[in-house]
PDB file of C-alpha atoms in Angstrom:
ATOM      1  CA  UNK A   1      -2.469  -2.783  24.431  1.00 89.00           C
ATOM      2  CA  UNK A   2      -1.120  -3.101  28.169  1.00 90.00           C
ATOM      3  CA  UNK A   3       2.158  -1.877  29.395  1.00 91.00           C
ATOM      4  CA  UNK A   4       3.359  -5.693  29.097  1.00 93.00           C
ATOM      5  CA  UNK A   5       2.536  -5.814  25.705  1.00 94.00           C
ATOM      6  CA  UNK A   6       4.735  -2.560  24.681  1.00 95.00           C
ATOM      7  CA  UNK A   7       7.259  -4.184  26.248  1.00 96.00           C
ATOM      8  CA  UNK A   8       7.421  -7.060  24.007  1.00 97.00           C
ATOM      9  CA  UNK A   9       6.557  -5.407  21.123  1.00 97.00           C
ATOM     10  CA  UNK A  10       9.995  -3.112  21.793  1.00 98.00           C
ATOM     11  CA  UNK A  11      11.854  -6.527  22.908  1.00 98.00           C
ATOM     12  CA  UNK A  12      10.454  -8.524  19.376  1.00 97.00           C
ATOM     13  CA  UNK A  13      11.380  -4.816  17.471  1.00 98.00           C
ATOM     14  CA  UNK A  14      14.605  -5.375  18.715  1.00 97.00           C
ATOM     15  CA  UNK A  15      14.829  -8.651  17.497  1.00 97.00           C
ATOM     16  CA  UNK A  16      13.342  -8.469  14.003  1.00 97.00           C
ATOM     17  CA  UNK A  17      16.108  -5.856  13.436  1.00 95.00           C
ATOM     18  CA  UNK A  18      18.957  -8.010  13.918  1.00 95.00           C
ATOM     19  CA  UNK A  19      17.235 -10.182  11.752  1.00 95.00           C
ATOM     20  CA  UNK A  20      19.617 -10.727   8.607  1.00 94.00           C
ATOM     21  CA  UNK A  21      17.658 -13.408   6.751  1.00 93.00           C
ATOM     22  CA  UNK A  22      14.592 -12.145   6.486  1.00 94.00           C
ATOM     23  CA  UNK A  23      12.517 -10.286   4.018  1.00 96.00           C
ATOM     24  CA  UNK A  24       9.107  -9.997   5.639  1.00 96.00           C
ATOM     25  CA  UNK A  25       6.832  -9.025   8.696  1.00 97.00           C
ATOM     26  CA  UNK A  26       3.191  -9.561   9.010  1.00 96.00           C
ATOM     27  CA  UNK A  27       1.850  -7.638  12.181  1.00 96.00           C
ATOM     28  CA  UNK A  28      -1.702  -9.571  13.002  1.00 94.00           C
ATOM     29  CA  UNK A  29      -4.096  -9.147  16.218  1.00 92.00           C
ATOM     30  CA  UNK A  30      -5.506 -11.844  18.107  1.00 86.00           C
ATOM     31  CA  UNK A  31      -8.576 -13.607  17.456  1.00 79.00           C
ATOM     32  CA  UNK A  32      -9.723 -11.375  14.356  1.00 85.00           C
ATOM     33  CA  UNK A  33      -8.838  -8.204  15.914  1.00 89.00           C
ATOM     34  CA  UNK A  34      -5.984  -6.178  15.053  1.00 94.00           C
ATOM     35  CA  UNK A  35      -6.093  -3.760  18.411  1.00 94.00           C
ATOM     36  CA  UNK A  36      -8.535  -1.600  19.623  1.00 90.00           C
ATOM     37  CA  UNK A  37      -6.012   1.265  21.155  1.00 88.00           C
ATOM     38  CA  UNK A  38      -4.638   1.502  24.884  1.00 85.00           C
ATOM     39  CA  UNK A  39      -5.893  -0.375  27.287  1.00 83.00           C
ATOM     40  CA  UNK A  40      -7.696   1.984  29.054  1.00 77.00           C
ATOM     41  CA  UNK A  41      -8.325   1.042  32.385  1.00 78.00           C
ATOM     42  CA  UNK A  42      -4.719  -0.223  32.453  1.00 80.00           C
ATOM     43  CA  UNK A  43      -3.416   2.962  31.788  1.00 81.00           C
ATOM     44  CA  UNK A  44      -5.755   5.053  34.425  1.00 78.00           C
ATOM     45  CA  UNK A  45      -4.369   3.234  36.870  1.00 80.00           C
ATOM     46  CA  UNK A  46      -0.716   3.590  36.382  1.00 81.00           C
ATOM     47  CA  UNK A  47      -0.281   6.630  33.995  1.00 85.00           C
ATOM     48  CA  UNK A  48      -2.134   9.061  36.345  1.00 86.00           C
ATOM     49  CA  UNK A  49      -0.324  12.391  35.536  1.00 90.00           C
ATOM     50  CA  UNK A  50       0.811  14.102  32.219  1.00 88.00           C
ATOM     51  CA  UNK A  51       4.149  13.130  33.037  1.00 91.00           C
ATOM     52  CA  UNK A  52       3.959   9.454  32.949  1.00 92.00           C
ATOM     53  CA  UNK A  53       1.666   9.773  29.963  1.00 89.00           C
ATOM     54  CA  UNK A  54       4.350  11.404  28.548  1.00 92.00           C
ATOM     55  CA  UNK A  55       6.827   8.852  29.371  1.00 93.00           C
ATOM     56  CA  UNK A  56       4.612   6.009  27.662  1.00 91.00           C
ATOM     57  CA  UNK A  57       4.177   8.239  24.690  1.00 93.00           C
ATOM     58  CA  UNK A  58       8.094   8.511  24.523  1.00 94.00           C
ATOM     59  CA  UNK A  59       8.470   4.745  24.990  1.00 96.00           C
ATOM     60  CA  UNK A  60       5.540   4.129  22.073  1.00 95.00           C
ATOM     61  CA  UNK A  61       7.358   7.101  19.963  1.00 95.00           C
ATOM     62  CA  UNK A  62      10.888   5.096  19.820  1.00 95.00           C
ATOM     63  CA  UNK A  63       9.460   1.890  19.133  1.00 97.00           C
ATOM     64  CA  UNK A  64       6.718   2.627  16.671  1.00 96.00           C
ATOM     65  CA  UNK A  65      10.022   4.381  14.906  1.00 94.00           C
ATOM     66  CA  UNK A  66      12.014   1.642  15.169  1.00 96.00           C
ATOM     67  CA  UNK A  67       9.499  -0.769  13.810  1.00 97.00           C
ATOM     68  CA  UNK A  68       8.945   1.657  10.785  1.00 96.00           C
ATOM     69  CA  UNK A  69      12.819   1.259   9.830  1.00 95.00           C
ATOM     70  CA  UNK A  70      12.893  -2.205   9.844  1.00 97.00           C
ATOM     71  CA  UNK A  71      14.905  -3.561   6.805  1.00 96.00           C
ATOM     72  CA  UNK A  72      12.264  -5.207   5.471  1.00 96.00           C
ATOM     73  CA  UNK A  73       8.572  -5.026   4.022  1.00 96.00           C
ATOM     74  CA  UNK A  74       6.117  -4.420   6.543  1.00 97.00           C
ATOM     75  CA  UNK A  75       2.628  -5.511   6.710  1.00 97.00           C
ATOM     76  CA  UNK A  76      -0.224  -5.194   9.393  1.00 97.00           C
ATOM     77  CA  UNK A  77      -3.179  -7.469   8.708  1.00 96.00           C
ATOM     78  CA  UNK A  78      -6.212  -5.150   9.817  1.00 96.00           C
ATOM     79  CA  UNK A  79      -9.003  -7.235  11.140  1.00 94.00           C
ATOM     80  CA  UNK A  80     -12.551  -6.105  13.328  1.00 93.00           C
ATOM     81  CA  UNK A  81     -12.227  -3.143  15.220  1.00 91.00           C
ATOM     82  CA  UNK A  82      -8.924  -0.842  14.245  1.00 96.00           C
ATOM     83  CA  UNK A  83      -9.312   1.655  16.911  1.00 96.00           C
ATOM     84  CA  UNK A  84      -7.002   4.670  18.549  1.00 95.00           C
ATOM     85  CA  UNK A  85      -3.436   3.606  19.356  1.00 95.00           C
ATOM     86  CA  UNK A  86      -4.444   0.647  17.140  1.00 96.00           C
ATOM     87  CA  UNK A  87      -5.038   2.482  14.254  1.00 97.00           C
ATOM     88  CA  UNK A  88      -1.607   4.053  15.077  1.00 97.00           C
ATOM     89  CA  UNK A  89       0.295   1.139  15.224  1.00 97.00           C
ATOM     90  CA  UNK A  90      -0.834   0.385  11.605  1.00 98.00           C
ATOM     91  CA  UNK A  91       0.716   3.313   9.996  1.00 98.00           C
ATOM     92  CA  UNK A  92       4.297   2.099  10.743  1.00 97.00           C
ATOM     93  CA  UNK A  93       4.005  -0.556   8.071  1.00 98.00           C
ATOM     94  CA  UNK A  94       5.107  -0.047   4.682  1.00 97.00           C
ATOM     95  CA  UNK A  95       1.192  -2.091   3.384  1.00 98.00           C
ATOM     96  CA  UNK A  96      -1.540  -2.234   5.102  1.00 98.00           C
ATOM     97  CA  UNK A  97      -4.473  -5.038   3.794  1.00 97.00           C
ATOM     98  CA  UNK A  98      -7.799  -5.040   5.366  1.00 96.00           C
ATOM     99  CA  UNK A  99     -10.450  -7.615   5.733  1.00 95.00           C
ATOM    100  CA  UNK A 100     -14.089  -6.169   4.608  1.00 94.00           C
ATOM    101  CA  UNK A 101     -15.937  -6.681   8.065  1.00 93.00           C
ATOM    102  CA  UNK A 102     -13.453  -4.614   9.304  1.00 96.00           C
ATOM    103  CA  UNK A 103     -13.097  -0.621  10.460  1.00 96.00           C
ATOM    104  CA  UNK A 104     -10.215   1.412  11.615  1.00 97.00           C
ATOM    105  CA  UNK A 105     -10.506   5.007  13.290  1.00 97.00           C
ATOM    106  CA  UNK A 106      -7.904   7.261  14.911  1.00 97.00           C
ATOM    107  CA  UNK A 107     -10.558   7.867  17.893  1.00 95.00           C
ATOM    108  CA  UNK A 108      -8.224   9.576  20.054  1.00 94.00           C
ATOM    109  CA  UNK A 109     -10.129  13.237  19.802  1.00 94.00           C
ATOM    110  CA  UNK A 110     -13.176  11.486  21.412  1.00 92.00           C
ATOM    111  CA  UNK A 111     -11.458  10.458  24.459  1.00 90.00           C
ATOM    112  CA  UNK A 112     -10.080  13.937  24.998  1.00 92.00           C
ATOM    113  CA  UNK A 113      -6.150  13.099  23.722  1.00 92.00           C
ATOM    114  CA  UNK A 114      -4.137  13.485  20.723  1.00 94.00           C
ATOM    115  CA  UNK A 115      -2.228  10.760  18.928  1.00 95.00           C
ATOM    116  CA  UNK A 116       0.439   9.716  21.465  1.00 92.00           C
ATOM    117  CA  UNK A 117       2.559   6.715  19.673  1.00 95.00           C
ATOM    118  CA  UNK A 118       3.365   8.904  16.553  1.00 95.00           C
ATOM    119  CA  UNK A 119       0.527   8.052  14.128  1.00 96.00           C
ATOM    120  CA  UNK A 120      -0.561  11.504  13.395  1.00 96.00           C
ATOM    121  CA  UNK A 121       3.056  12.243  11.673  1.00 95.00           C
ATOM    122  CA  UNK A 122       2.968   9.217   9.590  1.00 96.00           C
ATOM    123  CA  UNK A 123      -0.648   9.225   9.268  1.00 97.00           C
ATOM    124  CA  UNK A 124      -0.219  12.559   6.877  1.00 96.00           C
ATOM    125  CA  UNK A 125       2.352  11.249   5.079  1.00 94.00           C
ATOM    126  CA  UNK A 126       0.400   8.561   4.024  1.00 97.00           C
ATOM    127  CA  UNK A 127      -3.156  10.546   3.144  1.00 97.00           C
ATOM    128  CA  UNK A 128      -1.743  13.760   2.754  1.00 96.00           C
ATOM    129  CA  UNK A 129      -2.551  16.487   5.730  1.00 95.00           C
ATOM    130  CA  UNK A 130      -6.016  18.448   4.759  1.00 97.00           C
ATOM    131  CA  UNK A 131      -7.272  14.267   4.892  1.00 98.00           C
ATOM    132  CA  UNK A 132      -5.073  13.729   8.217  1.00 97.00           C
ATOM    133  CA  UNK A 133      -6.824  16.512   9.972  1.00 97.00           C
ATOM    134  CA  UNK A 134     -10.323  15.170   9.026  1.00 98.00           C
ATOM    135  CA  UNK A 135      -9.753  12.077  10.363  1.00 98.00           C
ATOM    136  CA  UNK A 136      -8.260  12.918  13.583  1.00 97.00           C
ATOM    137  CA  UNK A 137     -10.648  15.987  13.774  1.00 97.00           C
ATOM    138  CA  UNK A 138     -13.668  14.018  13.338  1.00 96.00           C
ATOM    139  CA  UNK A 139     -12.631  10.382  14.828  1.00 95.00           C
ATOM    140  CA  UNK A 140     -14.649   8.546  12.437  1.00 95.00           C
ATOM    141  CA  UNK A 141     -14.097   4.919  11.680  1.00 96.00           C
ATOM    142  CA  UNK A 142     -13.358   4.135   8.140  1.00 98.00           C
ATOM    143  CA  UNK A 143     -14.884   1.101   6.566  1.00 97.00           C
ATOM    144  CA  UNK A 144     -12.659  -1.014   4.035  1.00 97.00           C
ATOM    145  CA  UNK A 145     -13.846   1.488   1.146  1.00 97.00           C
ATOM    146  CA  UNK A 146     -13.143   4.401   2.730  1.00 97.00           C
ATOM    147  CA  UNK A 147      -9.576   3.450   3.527  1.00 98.00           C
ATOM    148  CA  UNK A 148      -8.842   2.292  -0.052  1.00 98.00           C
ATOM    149  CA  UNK A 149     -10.335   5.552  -1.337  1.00 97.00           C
ATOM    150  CA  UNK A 150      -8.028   7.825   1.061  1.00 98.00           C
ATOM    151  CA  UNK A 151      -4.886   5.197   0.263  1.00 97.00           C
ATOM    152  CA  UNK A 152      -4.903   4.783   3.738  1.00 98.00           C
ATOM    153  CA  UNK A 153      -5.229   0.530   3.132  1.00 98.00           C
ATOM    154  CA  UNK A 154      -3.641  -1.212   0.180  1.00 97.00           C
ATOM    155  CA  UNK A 155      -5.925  -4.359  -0.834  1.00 96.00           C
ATOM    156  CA  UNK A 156      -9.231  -5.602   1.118  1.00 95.00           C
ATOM    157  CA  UNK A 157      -9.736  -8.931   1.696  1.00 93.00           C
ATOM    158  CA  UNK A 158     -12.775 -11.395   2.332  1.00 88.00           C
ATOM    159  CA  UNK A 159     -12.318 -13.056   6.385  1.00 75.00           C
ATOM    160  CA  UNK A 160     -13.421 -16.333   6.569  1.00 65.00           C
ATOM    161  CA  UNK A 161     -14.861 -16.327   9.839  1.00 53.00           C
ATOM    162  CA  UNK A 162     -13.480 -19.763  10.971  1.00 58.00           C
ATOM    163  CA  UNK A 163      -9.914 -19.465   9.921  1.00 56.00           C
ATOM    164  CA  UNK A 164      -7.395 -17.347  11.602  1.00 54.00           C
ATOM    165  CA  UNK A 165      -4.779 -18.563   8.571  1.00 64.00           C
ATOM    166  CA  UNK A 166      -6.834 -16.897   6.605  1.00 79.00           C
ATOM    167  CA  UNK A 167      -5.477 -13.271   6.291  1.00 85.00           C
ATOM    168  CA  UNK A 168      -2.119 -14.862   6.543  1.00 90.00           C
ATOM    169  CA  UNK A 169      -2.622 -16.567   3.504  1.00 90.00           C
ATOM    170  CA  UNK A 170      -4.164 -13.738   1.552  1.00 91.00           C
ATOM    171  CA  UNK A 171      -1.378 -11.673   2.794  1.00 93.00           C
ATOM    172  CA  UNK A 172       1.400 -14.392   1.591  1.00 93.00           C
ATOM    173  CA  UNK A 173      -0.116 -14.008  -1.812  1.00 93.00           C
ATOM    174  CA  UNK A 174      -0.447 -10.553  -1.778  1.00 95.00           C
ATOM    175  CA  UNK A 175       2.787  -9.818  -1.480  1.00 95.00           C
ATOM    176  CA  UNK A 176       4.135 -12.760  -3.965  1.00 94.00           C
ATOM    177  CA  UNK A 177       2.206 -11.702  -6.885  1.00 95.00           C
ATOM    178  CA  UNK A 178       3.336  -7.979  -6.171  1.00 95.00           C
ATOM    179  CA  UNK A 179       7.230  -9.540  -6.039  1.00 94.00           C
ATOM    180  CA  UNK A 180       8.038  -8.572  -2.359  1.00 93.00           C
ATOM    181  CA  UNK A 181       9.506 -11.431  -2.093  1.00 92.00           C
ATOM    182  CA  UNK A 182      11.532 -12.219  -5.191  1.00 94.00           C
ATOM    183  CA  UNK A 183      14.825 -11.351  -4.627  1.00 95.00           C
ATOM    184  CA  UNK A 184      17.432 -12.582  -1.597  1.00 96.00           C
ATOM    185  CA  UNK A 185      17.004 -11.541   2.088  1.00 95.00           C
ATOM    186  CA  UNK A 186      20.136  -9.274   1.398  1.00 95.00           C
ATOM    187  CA  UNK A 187      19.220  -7.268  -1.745  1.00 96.00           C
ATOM    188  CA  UNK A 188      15.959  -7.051   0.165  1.00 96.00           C
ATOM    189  CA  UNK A 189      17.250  -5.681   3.023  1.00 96.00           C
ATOM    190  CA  UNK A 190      19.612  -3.148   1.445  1.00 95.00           C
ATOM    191  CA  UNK A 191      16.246  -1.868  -0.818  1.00 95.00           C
ATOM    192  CA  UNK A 192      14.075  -1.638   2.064  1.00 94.00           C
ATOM    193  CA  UNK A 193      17.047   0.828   4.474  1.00 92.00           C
ATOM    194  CA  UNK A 194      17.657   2.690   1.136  1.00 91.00           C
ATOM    195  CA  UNK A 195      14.011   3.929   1.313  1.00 91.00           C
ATOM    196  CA  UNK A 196      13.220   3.958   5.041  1.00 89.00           C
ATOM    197  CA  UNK A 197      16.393   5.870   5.995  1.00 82.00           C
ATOM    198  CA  UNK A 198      15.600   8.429   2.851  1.00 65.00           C
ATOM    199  CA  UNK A 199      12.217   9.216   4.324  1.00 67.00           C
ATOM    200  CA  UNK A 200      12.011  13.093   5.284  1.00 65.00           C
ATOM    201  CA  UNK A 201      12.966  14.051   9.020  1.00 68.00           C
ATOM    202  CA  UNK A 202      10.262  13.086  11.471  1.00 79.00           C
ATOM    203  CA  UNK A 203      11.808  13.851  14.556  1.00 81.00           C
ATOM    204  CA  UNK A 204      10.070  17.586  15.257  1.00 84.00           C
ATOM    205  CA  UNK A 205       6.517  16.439  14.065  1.00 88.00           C
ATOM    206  CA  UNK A 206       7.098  13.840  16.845  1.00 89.00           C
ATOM    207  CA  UNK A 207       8.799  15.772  19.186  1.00 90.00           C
ATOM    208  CA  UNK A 208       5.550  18.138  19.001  1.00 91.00           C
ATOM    209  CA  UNK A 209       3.277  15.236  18.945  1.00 92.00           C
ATOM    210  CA  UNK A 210       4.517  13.644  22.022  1.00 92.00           C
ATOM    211  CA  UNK A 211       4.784  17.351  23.654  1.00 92.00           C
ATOM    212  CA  UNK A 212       0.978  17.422  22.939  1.00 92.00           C
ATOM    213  CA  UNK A 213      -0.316  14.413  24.055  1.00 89.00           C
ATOM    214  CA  UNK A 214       1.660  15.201  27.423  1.00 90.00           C
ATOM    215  CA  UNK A 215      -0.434  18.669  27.440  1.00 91.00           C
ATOM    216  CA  UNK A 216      -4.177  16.759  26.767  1.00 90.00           C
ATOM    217  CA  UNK A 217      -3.374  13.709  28.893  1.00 88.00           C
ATOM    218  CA  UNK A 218      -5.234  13.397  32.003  1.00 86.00           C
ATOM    219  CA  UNK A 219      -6.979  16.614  31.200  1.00 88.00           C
ATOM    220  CA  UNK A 220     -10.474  18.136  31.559  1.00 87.00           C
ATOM    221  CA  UNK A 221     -11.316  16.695  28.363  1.00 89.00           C
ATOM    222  CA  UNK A 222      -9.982  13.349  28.576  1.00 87.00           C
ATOM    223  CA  UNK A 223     -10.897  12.622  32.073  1.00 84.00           C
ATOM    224  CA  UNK A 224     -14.818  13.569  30.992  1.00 87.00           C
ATOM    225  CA  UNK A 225     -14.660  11.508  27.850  1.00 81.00           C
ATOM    226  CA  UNK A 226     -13.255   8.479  29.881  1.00 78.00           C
ATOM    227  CA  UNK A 227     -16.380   8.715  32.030  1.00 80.00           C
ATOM    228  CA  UNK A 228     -18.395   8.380  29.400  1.00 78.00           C
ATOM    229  CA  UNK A 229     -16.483   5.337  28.243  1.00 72.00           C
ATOM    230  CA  UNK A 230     -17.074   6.416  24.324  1.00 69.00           C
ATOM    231  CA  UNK A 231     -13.939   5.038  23.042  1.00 63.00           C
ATOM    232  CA  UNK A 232     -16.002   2.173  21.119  1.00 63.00           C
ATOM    233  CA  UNK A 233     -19.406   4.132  20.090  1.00 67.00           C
ATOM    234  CA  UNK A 234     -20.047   4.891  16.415  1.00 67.00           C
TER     235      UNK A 234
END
């Protein structure tokens, strides 16, 4: 995830939510990978003090939020390696289906950092917040199982290797045999900001989760862990 890539994700966000006839999102990596997290070397060389950090945790914060209140169903399609600010990104959907090659860990403890785009928040709203803490404590990568156990992943799916339809499809049928889609974009809509907008209030979880992240970043801890490039070790 580059700096250029945030930026279109915010200018698409934007987008989807003046988007009046629709019902649906599928959020799907490239070439059978969801997203592996920040892209690291991209970020050492222009976020090189906890105040820009900060800034791009702010910018994340706001969109990642933004994207969660869509006024629609949500869905990210979790293929390979889930990793970090990846892993992050996948708690703003409302569903989240993963293939059964596939692993996703909120890493960011083993590069030195905290969760900086607002997963930690969701993240124990979803698996409660003794789980939350083991996971982000720990770092470990979840396989399919382990996600479905925690509640973390609604349905796993089998990846055919050679078609990148493939989760698309699954995730079409998914969500027509669970009736996502049966009523009209409108009724749909007005459902969907009903329960988004009756969530509980986030904003001082993330207000102390970006104030974090702006503490850790480019710290002792993370500047070490970044020179042992360990972001993708088991």
């Amino acid at each position: 995830m580059t700096g250029k890539m945030m930026l279109e994700l915010h200018e698409v966000t934007q987008e989807l939510k003046q988007w009046r006839h629709g019902k649906l999102v599928l959020l799907k990596g490239k070439s059978k990978q969801f997203c592996s997290g920040g892209d690291l070397k991209n970020f050492m060389n222009y976020l090189k003090t906890p105040e820009l950090g900060y800034m791009m945790s702010c910018f994340m914060h706001y969109t990642m939020k933004d994207f969660s209140k869509l006024p629609m169903s949500t869905i990210a399609l979790i293929e390979g390696q889930t990793l970090g600010g990846g892993a992050e990104i996948t708690t703003a959907c409302d569903y989240r289906l993963m293939e059964k090659s596939a692993s996703i860990g909120f890493v960011q403890s083993k590069l030195g950092i905290t969760p900086g785009w607002g997963g930690a928040t969701r993240l124990s709203q979803i698996v409660g917040s003794r789980n939350a803490m083991e996971l982000l404590l720990s770092g470990r990568r979840l396989s399919p199982n382990d996600a479905i156990q925690l509640q973390l992943v609604d349905k796993t799916f089998d990846g055919n290797r050679e078609d990148q339809e493939d989760a698309v499809d699954f995730a079409i049928q998914w969500v027509e045999e669970n009736g996502l889609l049966s009523l009209s974009p409108s009724l749909t809509q007005e459902i969907c900001k009903l329960m988004k907008e009756g969530k509980p209030n986030q904003d001082k979880s993330f207000q102390s989760e970006r104030e974090l992240f702006g503490r850790v970043w480019q710290g002792n801890e993370h500047l070490s862990a970044l020179s042992k490039k360990i972001k993708h070790r088991k």
